[in-house]
Each structure stands twice: as structure tokens, then as C-alpha cells.
PDB file of C-alpha atoms in Angstrom:
ATOM      1  CA  MET A   1      27.578 -46.905  74.689  1.00 93.00           C
ATOM      2  CA  LYS A   2      24.121 -45.664  74.597  1.00 98.00           C
ATOM      3  CA  ILE A   3      21.126 -46.883  73.961  1.00 97.00           C
ATOM      4  CA  VAL A   4      20.703 -45.060  70.895  1.00 96.00           C
ATOM      5  CA  ARG A   5      16.755 -46.315  70.122  1.00 93.00           C
ATOM      6  CA  ARG A   6      13.261 -49.092  71.144  1.00 91.00           C
ATOM      7  CA  ILE A   7      13.590 -52.053  68.311  1.00 89.00           C
ATOM      8  CA  GLY A   8      10.347 -53.136  67.945  1.00 85.00           C
ATOM      9  CA  VAL A   9       7.093 -51.685  70.076  1.00 80.00           C
ATOM     10  CA  PRO A  10       6.876 -50.678  74.115  1.00 78.00           C
ATOM     11  CA  PRO A  11       5.514 -52.903  76.204  1.00 77.00           C
ATOM     12  CA  SER A  12       2.510 -51.079  76.946  1.00 75.00           C
ATOM     13  CA  ALA A  13       1.518 -51.905  73.166  1.00 74.00           C
ATOM     14  CA  ARG A  14       2.256 -55.151  73.669  1.00 74.00           C
ATOM     15  CA  GLY A  15      -0.320 -55.276  76.511  1.00 73.00           C
ATOM     16  CA  SER A  16       1.821 -54.386  79.698  1.00 71.00           C
ATOM     17  CA  ALA A  17      -0.152 -52.787  82.417  1.00 66.00           C
ATOM     18  CA  SER A  18       2.592 -50.422  83.424  1.00 67.00           C
ATOM     19  CA  GLY A  19       5.194 -50.935  80.649  1.00 58.00           C
ATOM     20  CA  ALA A  20       8.382 -50.673  83.058  1.00 62.00           C
ATOM     21  CA  THR A  21       8.759 -54.145  83.844  1.00 65.00           C
ATOM     22  CA  CYS A  22       8.897 -56.769  80.052  1.00 81.00           C
ATOM     23  CA  PRO A  23      11.236 -57.342  77.704  1.00 86.00           C
ATOM     24  CA  ASP A  24      12.724 -54.965  75.390  1.00 88.00           C
ATOM     25  CA  VAL A  25      15.024 -55.384  73.106  1.00 90.00           C
ATOM     26  CA  PHE A  26      17.409 -51.952  72.023  1.00 93.00           C
ATOM     27  CA  GLU A  27      19.832 -51.010  69.440  1.00 93.00           C
ATOM     28  CA  LEU A  28      23.072 -49.591  71.074  1.00 95.00           C
ATOM     29  CA  SER A  29      25.929 -46.851  69.477  1.00 97.00           C
ATOM     30  CA  ASP A  30      27.770 -49.021  68.721  1.00 96.00           C
ATOM     31  CA  GLY A  31      25.243 -51.203  66.190  1.00 91.00           C
ATOM     32  CA  ASN A  32      24.932 -54.102  68.722  1.00 92.00           C
ATOM     33  CA  PHE A  33      21.576 -54.930  70.777  1.00 93.00           C
ATOM     34  CA  ALA A  34      20.950 -55.459  74.288  1.00 94.00           C
ATOM     35  CA  VAL A  35      17.902 -57.414  75.493  1.00 92.00           C
ATOM     36  CA  ILE A  36      15.997 -57.391  78.468  1.00 91.00           C
ATOM     37  CA  GLY A  37      14.435 -60.761  79.252  1.00 92.00           C
ATOM     38  CA  THR A  38      13.716 -63.839  82.030  1.00 93.00           C
ATOM     39  CA  GLU A  39      17.358 -65.184  82.848  1.00 95.00           C
ATOM     40  CA  ALA A  40      16.955 -68.737  82.429  1.00 96.00           C
ATOM     41  CA  THR A  41      21.284 -69.269  81.976  1.00 97.00           C
ATOM     42  CA  ALA A  42      20.810 -72.560  84.334  1.00 96.00           C
ATOM     43  CA  GLU A  43      17.724 -73.888  82.742  1.00 97.00           C
ATOM     44  CA  LEU A  44      18.868 -73.931  79.600  1.00 97.00           C
ATOM     45  CA  ARG A  45      22.465 -74.288  79.569  1.00 96.00           C
ATOM     46  CA  LYS A  46      22.247 -78.277  79.513  1.00 96.00           C
ATOM     47  CA  GLU A  47      20.234 -77.228  76.845  1.00 97.00           C
ATOM     48  CA  LEU A  48      22.501 -75.931  74.209  1.00 97.00           C
ATOM     49  CA  PRO A  49      24.300 -78.514  71.299  1.00 97.00           C
ATOM     50  CA  ALA A  50      27.754 -78.757  71.229  1.00 96.00           C
ATOM     51  CA  ASP A  51      29.107 -76.143  69.774  1.00 97.00           C
ATOM     52  CA  ALA A  52      27.278 -73.402  71.737  1.00 97.00           C
ATOM     53  CA  GLY A  53      28.214 -72.501  74.806  1.00 96.00           C
ATOM     54  CA  VAL A  54      27.957 -69.957  77.675  1.00 96.00           C
ATOM     55  CA  ALA A  55      30.877 -67.244  79.126  1.00 96.00           C
ATOM     56  CA  ASP A  56      31.217 -66.476  82.588  1.00 96.00           C
ATOM     57  CA  TYR A  57      30.223 -62.932  81.721  1.00 97.00           C
ATOM     58  CA  GLU A  58      26.929 -63.470  78.819  1.00 96.00           C
ATOM     59  CA  ARG A  59      23.673 -65.104  80.730  1.00 96.00           C
ATOM     60  CA  ILE A  60      20.874 -66.658  78.423  1.00 96.00           C
ATOM     61  CA  VAL A  61      17.571 -64.653  78.876  1.00 95.00           C
ATOM     62  CA  ILE A  62      14.079 -65.723  77.550  1.00 94.00           C
ATOM     63  CA  VAL A  63      12.270 -63.376  75.478  1.00 90.00           C
ATOM     64  CA  ASN A  64       8.496 -64.470  74.498  1.00 87.00           C
ATOM     65  CA  ARG A  65       7.933 -64.391  70.901  1.00 89.00           C
ATOM     66  CA  GLU A  66       5.158 -61.043  70.499  1.00 87.00           C
ATOM     67  CA  THR A  67       8.421 -58.365  71.314  1.00 87.00           C
ATOM     68  CA  LEU A  68      10.924 -59.982  69.442  1.00 87.00           C
ATOM     69  CA  LEU A  69       8.690 -60.738  66.081  1.00 88.00           C
ATOM     70  CA  ARG A  70       7.747 -56.430  67.280  1.00 85.00           C
ATOM     71  CA  ALA A  71      10.888 -56.032  66.787  1.00 88.00           C
ATOM     72  CA  LYS A  72      11.619 -57.978  63.433  1.00 87.00           C
ATOM     73  CA  SER A  73      10.625 -55.151  60.939  1.00 86.00           C
ATOM     74  CA  ASP A  74      13.049 -52.512  62.562  1.00 85.00           C
ATOM     75  CA  ILE A  75      16.295 -54.999  62.547  1.00 82.00           C
ATOM     76  CA  PRO A  76      17.957 -53.868  59.452  1.00 78.00           C
ATOM     77  CA  ASP A  77      19.445 -56.244  57.197  1.00 80.00           C
ATOM     78  CA  ALA A  78      22.946 -55.281  57.340  1.00 73.00           C
TER      79      ALA A  78
END
């Protein structure tokens, strides 16, 4: 599995001084997406609706609104 491309704009275009430690979204070679965000599993697990869960190998991450909105136009419809 490899990163194929960034989805949206780089962190530097969203105001990051270094561009190295900010939320980001990437499309992977298998068609899935990888997200860099702030880990918040412990804080948000109890907030999940009854029909949602987090497996031992999964984490809830927070991606700021601007990152996701700026990625929207690059996310394929299918």
C-alpha cells in the first residue's frame, strides 16, 4: 500500500508555518484514505451512537473542518 496523492491542499496553504505537523488526508493505492489528525478515542468513544464502535486496532481522530472542506473537491464520487 502506498500514498497516491494528497486530498485537498497542503498544510502550508491552510496557515501552518512548518507544514509538517497538521491534519492531512491522503488517497491510498488500494482506493482507501489515510487521515492524519489528533487522536481522541478515549475522549469520544463514550459519545458514539449505539450502532457505532471502535475496534482495538482503530482510533478516532479529529480533523479540523477547514482540512476536510478543502479536501472535498478532490474526493471522488465513486
